[in-house]
Structures are given as C-alpha cells and as structure tokens.
PDB file of C-alpha atoms in Angstrom:
ATOM      1  CA  MET A 704      -1.796 -60.416 -44.391  1.00  0.00           C
ATOM      2  CA  GLY A 705       1.810 -61.586 -44.141  1.00  0.00           C
ATOM      3  CA  PRO A 706       4.969 -59.608 -44.805  1.00  0.00           C
ATOM      4  CA  VAL A 707       5.604 -58.439 -48.349  1.00  0.00           C
ATOM      5  CA  PRO A 708       8.886 -59.491 -50.048  1.00  0.00           C
ATOM      6  CA  GLN A 709      10.939 -56.332 -49.974  1.00  0.00           C
ATOM      7  CA  PRO A 710      12.091 -54.685 -53.232  1.00  0.00           C
ATOM      8  CA  PRO A 711      15.334 -52.687 -53.323  1.00  0.00           C
ATOM      9  CA  VAL A 712      15.092 -49.783 -50.872  1.00  0.00           C
ATOM     10  CA  ASN A 713      13.667 -46.647 -52.442  1.00  0.00           C
ATOM     11  CA  PRO A 714      15.508 -43.722 -50.812  1.00  0.00           C
ATOM     12  CA  ASN A 715      12.523 -41.440 -51.410  1.00  0.00           C
ATOM     13  CA  LEU A 716      10.266 -43.401 -49.082  1.00  0.00           C
ATOM     14  CA  ARG A 717       9.839 -42.194 -45.536  1.00  0.00           C
ATOM     15  CA  ARG A 718       8.661 -45.666 -44.614  1.00  0.00           C
ATOM     16  CA  ALA A 719       8.760 -48.855 -46.662  1.00  0.00           C
ATOM     17  CA  PRO A 720       5.548 -50.911 -46.784  1.00  0.00           C
ATOM     18  CA  VAL A 721       5.595 -54.078 -44.713  1.00  0.00           C
ATOM     19  CA  GLN A 722       2.084 -55.443 -45.210  1.00  0.00           C
ATOM     20  CA  GLN A 723       0.437 -56.162 -48.569  1.00  0.00           C
ATOM     21  CA  ARG A 724      -2.314 -53.637 -47.907  1.00  0.00           C
ATOM     22  CA  SER A 725       0.277 -50.917 -47.405  1.00  0.00           C
ATOM     23  CA  ALA A 726       2.181 -51.969 -50.554  1.00  0.00           C
ATOM     24  CA  ASP A 727      -1.062 -51.845 -52.557  1.00  0.00           C
ATOM     25  CA  ARG A 728      -1.783 -48.357 -51.226  1.00  0.00           C
ATOM     26  CA  LEU A 729       1.706 -47.190 -52.200  1.00  0.00           C
ATOM     27  CA  ALA A 730       1.212 -48.599 -55.713  1.00  0.00           C
ATOM     28  CA  ARG A 731      -2.109 -46.730 -56.036  1.00  0.00           C
ATOM     29  CA  ILE A 732      -0.442 -43.501 -54.951  1.00  0.00           C
ATOM     30  CA  LEU A 733       2.319 -43.880 -57.557  1.00  0.00           C
ATOM     31  CA  ASP A 734      -0.193 -44.869 -60.249  1.00  0.00           C
ATOM     32  CA  SER A 735      -2.279 -41.812 -59.436  1.00  0.00           C
ATOM     33  CA  CYS A 736       0.779 -39.578 -59.556  1.00  0.00           C
ATOM     34  CA  ALA A 737       1.653 -40.957 -62.995  1.00  0.00           C
ATOM     35  CA  GLY A 738      -1.839 -40.373 -64.369  1.00  0.00           C
ATOM     36  CA  LEU A 739      -2.021 -36.819 -63.036  1.00  0.00           C
ATOM     37  CA  LEU A 740       1.364 -35.964 -64.522  1.00  0.00           C
ATOM     38  CA  ASP A 741      -0.068 -36.681 -67.972  1.00  0.00           C
ATOM     39  CA  GLU A 742      -3.114 -34.530 -67.241  1.00  0.00           C
ATOM     40  CA  THR A 743      -1.692 -31.564 -65.350  1.00  0.00           C
ATOM     41  CA  GLY A 744       2.091 -31.582 -65.708  1.00  0.00           C
ATOM     42  CA  TYR A 745       4.571 -31.387 -62.863  1.00  0.00           C
ATOM     43  CA  GLU A 746       4.009 -27.788 -61.784  1.00  0.00           C
ATOM     44  CA  GLN A 747       0.268 -28.254 -61.206  1.00  0.00           C
ATOM     45  CA  LEU A 748       0.644 -31.637 -59.519  1.00  0.00           C
ATOM     46  CA  THR A 749      -0.280 -31.634 -55.825  1.00  0.00           C
ATOM     47  CA  THR A 750      -0.107 -34.282 -53.149  1.00  0.00           C
ATOM     48  CA  ARG A 751      -3.767 -33.580 -52.330  1.00  0.00           C
ATOM     49  CA  ALA A 752      -4.809 -34.316 -55.912  1.00  0.00           C
ATOM     50  CA  VAL A 753      -2.787 -37.529 -55.826  1.00  0.00           C
ATOM     51  CA  ALA A 754      -4.496 -38.584 -52.592  1.00  0.00           C
ATOM     52  CA  GLU A 755      -7.934 -37.876 -54.048  1.00  0.00           C
ATOM     53  CA  ARG A 756      -7.171 -39.814 -57.236  1.00  0.00           C
ATOM     54  CA  ALA A 757      -5.802 -42.751 -55.217  1.00  0.00           C
ATOM     55  CA  GLU A 758      -8.783 -42.592 -52.835  1.00  0.00           C
ATOM     56  CA  VAL A 759      -6.557 -42.455 -49.771  1.00  0.00           C
ATOM     57  CA  PRO A 760      -6.296 -39.893 -46.963  1.00  0.00           C
ATOM     58  CA  ILE A 761      -3.707 -37.175 -47.560  1.00  0.00           C
ATOM     59  CA  GLY A 762      -1.911 -38.513 -44.498  1.00  0.00           C
ATOM     60  CA  SER A 763      -1.283 -41.760 -46.376  1.00  0.00           C
ATOM     61  CA  VAL A 764       0.696 -39.864 -49.008  1.00  0.00           C
ATOM     62  CA  TYR A 765       2.764 -38.113 -46.335  1.00  0.00           C
ATOM     63  CA  ARG A 766       3.264 -41.414 -44.562  1.00  0.00           C
ATOM     64  CA  PHE A 767       5.394 -42.444 -47.540  1.00  0.00           C
ATOM     65  CA  PHE A 768       6.623 -39.141 -48.997  1.00  0.00           C
ATOM     66  CA  SER A 769       7.772 -35.867 -47.490  1.00  0.00           C
ATOM     67  CA  ASN A 770       6.678 -33.791 -50.498  1.00  0.00           C
ATOM     68  CA  LYS A 771       5.724 -33.822 -54.182  1.00  0.00           C
ATOM     69  CA  ARG A 772       9.338 -34.019 -55.285  1.00  0.00           C
ATOM     70  CA  ALA A 773       9.983 -37.197 -53.300  1.00  0.00           C
ATOM     71  CA  LEU A 774       6.820 -38.721 -54.770  1.00  0.00           C
ATOM     72  CA  VAL A 775       7.904 -38.019 -58.334  1.00  0.00           C
ATOM     73  CA  ASP A 776      11.427 -39.260 -57.621  1.00  0.00           C
ATOM     74  CA  ALA A 777       9.946 -42.525 -56.366  1.00  0.00           C
ATOM     75  CA  LEU A 778       7.881 -42.849 -59.529  1.00  0.00           C
ATOM     76  CA  ALA A 779      11.050 -42.362 -61.595  1.00  0.00           C
ATOM     77  CA  LEU A 780      12.826 -45.137 -59.699  1.00  0.00           C
ATOM     78  CA  ARG A 781       9.845 -47.439 -60.159  1.00  0.00           C
ATOM     79  CA  ASN A 782       9.994 -46.678 -63.881  1.00  0.00           C
ATOM     80  CA  LEU A 783      13.663 -47.627 -63.911  1.00  0.00           C
ATOM     81  CA  ASP A 784      12.950 -50.935 -62.179  1.00  0.00           C
ATOM     82  CA  THR A 785      10.125 -51.682 -64.640  1.00  0.00           C
ATOM     83  CA  TYR A 786      12.294 -50.791 -67.609  1.00  0.00           C
ATOM     84  CA  ALA A 787      15.168 -52.954 -66.394  1.00  0.00           C
ATOM     85  CA  ASP A 788      12.812 -55.903 -65.888  1.00  0.00           C
ATOM     86  CA  ARG A 789      11.387 -55.495 -69.376  1.00  0.00           C
ATOM     87  CA  ILE A 790      14.858 -55.239 -70.916  1.00  0.00           C
ATOM     88  CA  ALA A 791      15.888 -58.438 -69.132  1.00  0.00           C
ATOM     89  CA  ASP A 792      12.836 -60.191 -70.600  1.00  0.00           C
ATOM     90  CA  ARG A 793      13.663 -58.959 -74.099  1.00  0.00           C
ATOM     91  CA  LEU A 794      17.313 -59.959 -73.831  1.00  0.00           C
ATOM     92  CA  ALA A 795      16.364 -63.464 -72.731  1.00  0.00           C
ATOM     93  CA  ASP A 796      14.897 -64.052 -76.203  1.00  0.00           C
ATOM     94  CA  LEU A 797      17.945 -62.770 -78.131  1.00  0.00           C
ATOM     95  CA  PRO A 798      21.174 -64.538 -79.121  1.00  0.00           C
ATOM     96  CA  ALA A 799      24.015 -63.456 -76.851  1.00  0.00           C
ATOM     97  CA  ALA A 800      26.381 -62.755 -79.740  1.00  0.00           C
ATOM     98  CA  ASP A 801      24.100 -60.170 -81.395  1.00  0.00           C
ATOM     99  CA  TRP A 802      24.815 -56.984 -79.473  1.00  0.00           C
ATOM    100  CA  ARG A 803      23.069 -54.849 -82.090  1.00  0.00           C
ATOM    101  CA  ALA A 804      19.805 -56.669 -81.459  1.00  0.00           C
ATOM    102  CA  ALA A 805      20.328 -56.074 -77.731  1.00  0.00           C
ATOM    103  CA  ILE A 806      20.805 -52.334 -78.300  1.00  0.00           C
ATOM    104  CA  ASP A 807      17.692 -52.276 -80.491  1.00  0.00           C
ATOM    105  CA  ALA A 808      15.785 -53.937 -77.644  1.00  0.00           C
ATOM    106  CA  VAL A 809      16.979 -51.263 -75.218  1.00  0.00           C
ATOM    107  CA  LEU A 810      15.809 -48.474 -77.534  1.00  0.00           C
ATOM    108  CA  ASP A 811      12.570 -50.194 -78.558  1.00  0.00           C
ATOM    109  CA  GLU A 812      11.487 -50.780 -74.959  1.00  0.00           C
ATOM    110  CA  TYR A 813      12.186 -47.150 -74.068  1.00  0.00           C
ATOM    111  CA  LEU A 814      10.072 -45.993 -77.015  1.00  0.00           C
ATOM    112  CA  ALA A 815       7.281 -48.397 -76.086  1.00  0.00           C
ATOM    113  CA  MET A 816       7.175 -47.117 -72.514  1.00  0.00           C
ATOM    114  CA  LYS A 817       7.404 -43.500 -73.633  1.00  0.00           C
ATOM    115  CA  ARG A 818       4.309 -44.010 -75.772  1.00  0.00           C
ATOM    116  CA  SER A 819       2.210 -46.103 -73.418  1.00  0.00           C
ATOM    117  CA  VAL A 820       3.168 -45.927 -69.724  1.00  0.00           C
ATOM    118  CA  PRO A 821       1.278 -43.235 -67.758  1.00  0.00           C
ATOM    119  CA  GLY A 822       3.522 -40.405 -66.594  1.00  0.00           C
ATOM    120  CA  PHE A 823       6.563 -41.769 -68.424  1.00  0.00           C
ATOM    121  CA  ALA A 824       6.518 -39.079 -71.109  1.00  0.00           C
ATOM    122  CA  LEU A 825       7.253 -36.455 -68.452  1.00  0.00           C
ATOM    123  CA  VAL A 826       9.025 -38.504 -65.790  1.00  0.00           C
ATOM    124  CA  ASP A 827      10.952 -41.415 -67.209  1.00  0.00           C
ATOM    125  CA  PHE A 828      13.961 -42.122 -64.970  1.00  0.00           C
ATOM    126  CA  GLY A 829      14.233 -38.721 -63.289  1.00  0.00           C
ATOM    127  CA  PRO A 830      12.051 -35.718 -62.467  1.00  0.00           C
ATOM    128  CA  PRO A 831      11.464 -33.080 -65.165  1.00  0.00           C
ATOM    129  CA  PHE A 832      13.372 -30.474 -63.160  1.00  0.00           C
ATOM    130  CA  PRO A 833      16.537 -31.455 -61.249  1.00  0.00           C
ATOM    131  CA  ALA A 834      16.639 -30.293 -57.634  1.00  0.00           C
ATOM    132  CA  GLU A 835      18.403 -26.967 -57.217  1.00  0.00           C
ATOM    133  CA  GLY A 836      22.080 -27.472 -56.526  1.00  0.00           C
ATOM    134  CA  ALA A 837      21.884 -31.254 -57.030  1.00  0.00           C
ATOM    135  CA  ALA A 838      23.493 -33.229 -59.822  1.00  0.00           C
ATOM    136  CA  ASP A 839      20.992 -34.980 -62.064  1.00  0.00           C
ATOM    137  CA  ASP A 840      22.202 -38.572 -61.955  1.00  0.00           C
ATOM    138  CA  ALA A 841      19.194 -40.221 -63.618  1.00  0.00           C
ATOM    139  CA  ASN A 842      21.169 -41.030 -66.761  1.00  0.00           C
ATOM    140  CA  ARG A 843      24.025 -42.461 -64.725  1.00  0.00           C
ATOM    141  CA  ARG A 844      21.625 -44.698 -62.777  1.00  0.00           C
ATOM    142  CA  LEU A 845      20.150 -45.864 -66.065  1.00  0.00           C
ATOM    143  CA  ALA A 846      23.577 -46.434 -67.619  1.00  0.00           C
ATOM    144  CA  ASP A 847      24.725 -48.447 -64.603  1.00  0.00           C
ATOM    145  CA  ARG A 848      21.695 -50.737 -64.839  1.00  0.00           C
ATOM    146  CA  LEU A 849      22.078 -51.160 -68.595  1.00  0.00           C
ATOM    147  CA  ALA A 850      25.799 -51.895 -68.311  1.00  0.00           C
ATOM    148  CA  VAL A 851      25.100 -54.778 -65.926  1.00  0.00           C
ATOM    149  CA  LEU A 852      22.242 -56.138 -68.070  1.00  0.00           C
ATOM    150  CA  LEU A 853      24.158 -55.912 -71.337  1.00  0.00           C
ATOM    151  CA  ALA A 854      27.381 -57.276 -69.863  1.00  0.00           C
ATOM    152  CA  GLY A 855      25.516 -60.276 -68.495  1.00  0.00           C
ATOM    153  CA  HIS A 856      23.778 -60.878 -71.803  1.00  0.00           C
ATOM    154  CA  LEU A 857      26.985 -60.581 -73.826  1.00  0.00           C
ATOM    155  CA  GLY A 858      29.079 -62.630 -71.413  1.00  0.00           C
ATOM    156  CA  ARG A 859      31.321 -59.688 -70.544  1.00  0.00           C
ATOM    157  CA  ARG A 860      32.280 -57.909 -67.379  1.00  0.00           C
ATOM    158  CA  PRO A 861      30.767 -54.445 -66.822  1.00  0.00           C
ATOM    159  CA  ASP A 862      34.270 -52.944 -66.735  1.00  0.00           C
ATOM    160  CA  GLU A 863      35.157 -49.271 -66.853  1.00  0.00           C
ATOM    161  CA  GLY A 864      35.357 -49.147 -70.648  1.00  0.00           C
ATOM    162  CA  LEU A 865      31.946 -50.707 -71.201  1.00  0.00           C
ATOM    163  CA  SER A 866      30.337 -48.643 -68.447  1.00  0.00           C
ATOM    164  CA  ARG A 867      31.717 -45.428 -69.920  1.00  0.00           C
ATOM    165  CA  ALA A 868      30.554 -46.354 -73.429  1.00  0.00           C
ATOM    166  CA  ILE A 869      27.044 -47.108 -72.155  1.00  0.00           C
ATOM    167  CA  LEU A 870      26.922 -43.823 -70.237  1.00  0.00           C
ATOM    168  CA  VAL A 871      27.970 -41.826 -73.313  1.00  0.00           C
ATOM    169  CA  SER A 872      25.358 -43.686 -75.369  1.00  0.00           C
ATOM    170  CA  VAL A 873      22.637 -43.001 -72.803  1.00  0.00           C
ATOM    171  CA  GLU A 874      23.475 -39.284 -72.661  1.00  0.00           C
ATOM    172  CA  ALA A 875      23.498 -38.983 -76.454  1.00  0.00           C
ATOM    173  CA  ALA A 876      20.303 -41.003 -76.927  1.00  0.00           C
ATOM    174  CA  ASP A 877      18.535 -39.040 -74.187  1.00  0.00           C
ATOM    175  CA  ALA A 878      19.228 -35.714 -75.910  1.00  0.00           C
ATOM    176  CA  LEU A 879      18.225 -36.980 -79.337  1.00  0.00           C
ATOM    177  CA  LEU A 880      15.065 -38.757 -78.192  1.00  0.00           C
ATOM    178  CA  GLN A 881      13.971 -35.653 -76.295  1.00  0.00           C
ATOM    179  CA  LEU A 882      14.279 -33.854 -79.625  1.00  0.00           C
ATOM    180  CA  ALA A 883      12.314 -36.604 -81.386  1.00  0.00           C
ATOM    181  CA  PHE A 884       9.426 -36.288 -78.931  1.00  0.00           C
ATOM    182  CA  ARG A 885       9.454 -32.494 -79.088  1.00  0.00           C
ATOM    183  CA  ILE A 886       9.042 -32.664 -82.860  1.00  0.00           C
ATOM    184  CA  GLU A 887       6.357 -35.347 -82.787  1.00  0.00           C
ATOM    185  CA  PRO A 888       4.332 -36.511 -79.748  1.00  0.00           C
ATOM    186  CA  SER A 889       4.876 -40.165 -80.695  1.00  0.00           C
ATOM    187  CA  GLY A 890       8.553 -39.611 -81.500  1.00  0.00           C
ATOM    188  CA  ASP A 891       9.804 -38.395 -84.870  1.00  0.00           C
ATOM    189  CA  ALA A 892      10.670 -41.562 -86.817  1.00  0.00           C
ATOM    190  CA  ALA A 893      13.595 -40.028 -88.686  1.00  0.00           C
ATOM    191  CA  ILE A 894      15.263 -38.747 -85.504  1.00  0.00           C
ATOM    192  CA  VAL A 895      14.696 -42.114 -83.821  1.00  0.00           C
ATOM    193  CA  ALA A 896      16.344 -43.855 -86.769  1.00  0.00           C
ATOM    194  CA  GLU A 897      19.317 -41.472 -86.632  1.00  0.00           C
ATOM    195  CA  THR A 898      19.611 -42.089 -82.884  1.00  0.00           C
ATOM    196  CA  ARG A 899      19.687 -45.839 -83.430  1.00  0.00           C
ATOM    197  CA  MET A 900      22.382 -45.509 -86.099  1.00  0.00           C
ATOM    198  CA  LEU A 901      24.493 -43.167 -83.974  1.00  0.00           C
ATOM    199  CA  VAL A 902      24.393 -45.404 -80.899  1.00  0.00           C
ATOM    200  CA  ARG A 903      25.164 -48.524 -82.904  1.00  0.00           C
ATOM    201  CA  SER A 904      28.086 -46.860 -84.695  1.00  0.00           C
ATOM    202  CA  TYR A 905      29.567 -45.542 -81.464  1.00  0.00           C
ATOM    203  CA  LEU A 906      29.211 -48.802 -79.530  1.00  0.00           C
ATOM    204  CA  ALA A 907      30.775 -50.787 -82.369  1.00  0.00           C
ATOM    205  CA  GLN A 908      34.148 -49.455 -81.150  1.00  0.00           C
ATOM    206  CA  THR A 909      33.618 -51.220 -77.845  1.00  0.00           C
ATOM    207  CA  LEU A 910      31.434 -54.211 -78.692  1.00  0.00           C
ATOM    208  CA  ASP A 911      32.735 -55.453 -82.049  1.00  0.00           C
TER     209      ASP A 911
END
C-alpha cells in the first residue's frame, strides 16, 4: 500500500499512520471507542475493551495513544473534523446572504450528530471530564472552526468581533443544549427552539 494523504496532525496521537492499513486500524480503534462510550460510559471505558472490540492487539492501541484520555480526546477531534465537513456541505447549498439559514444549519447538524453518531452524545468536541488543572478549550476550538466557515460563507473576514460573537453563541448554545438532552434523550424540542431563537437574536447584532 502507498502512503496515506495526511489529515491535520492530531496532537493526541503518539504516531500518525503512514500506510493505509495503519490508518484503517486507527479508524477501527476510534469507532470501537465511540461504540463503547455509548454502552459503558467514560468511567468504565478501558483500552483493553477498545482493543477487543476493534479486534486489534492491545499494543496497537498503545502504538497510537498513551492512555484512555488521549484516545477519547482524539475521538473528539475527529468529531470536530466530521462536523466541520458536514457544515461546509450544508452551507454550500444555502444562499450566502441568509445568515439565519446558515446558523440553523449549524444547529441542525449538531442535533443530527448528537442523535445518530456513536459516542457523540457523551463526547462531542471534548471529553466529558476536562483534565485536572487544564482549561477546557473544546468550545473555543469549535468556535474558531465555525467562525472561519461562516465568514467564508457570508463573504466576511473572521475578525475579532465575529469570532467573539461566535464563541459567545457556542458557549450559550452548549449550555442550553446540554439542558435539552438532560430533559429528553433526543433533545427537548422546546429548549432547542428557545436556543435557536436566542442565538439568532444575539447574532443579529453582528450579522444584520
């Protein structure tokens, strides 16, 4: 097999895959981690269980990841890449002038992944428990990606004002959607609707 085109470097990987066989093995490991998170939760997740589910030697897991935390962090970053790709696809079908439709697409894709993507309900763009003493920057990473995507779609620059507005929106939506999914496993419809209205109203100050 020839070399695999390299994705953006994942800082959680001990070693990036070079051959297709290695990339496929890494994907199976992450898929297995995601499935087990839905079944057992984070606390009961083990690297040995992931290896067994992926049908790889335990050494293959440690070839890529130093511990369970690094594995889950890598899954979160893969989720972010997948989400960004899906948002880009949605935006491509929307008129550039309609920022409200773009914001709806951002929220709708998150809800779709929350309801259907293995492991995403527990680990979306960051682990369920931030590392002790470390700042949880998952929402900032998400906001940075969204600012670039939305700015490109709307024909704007991702300047400080837009980036700040997107970050505030992400933080607010994250808190409210967590509430929605605590109330109802599929997301409480009324809370989701209120979240959509709040984000739209706030961003109107920047985007109208």
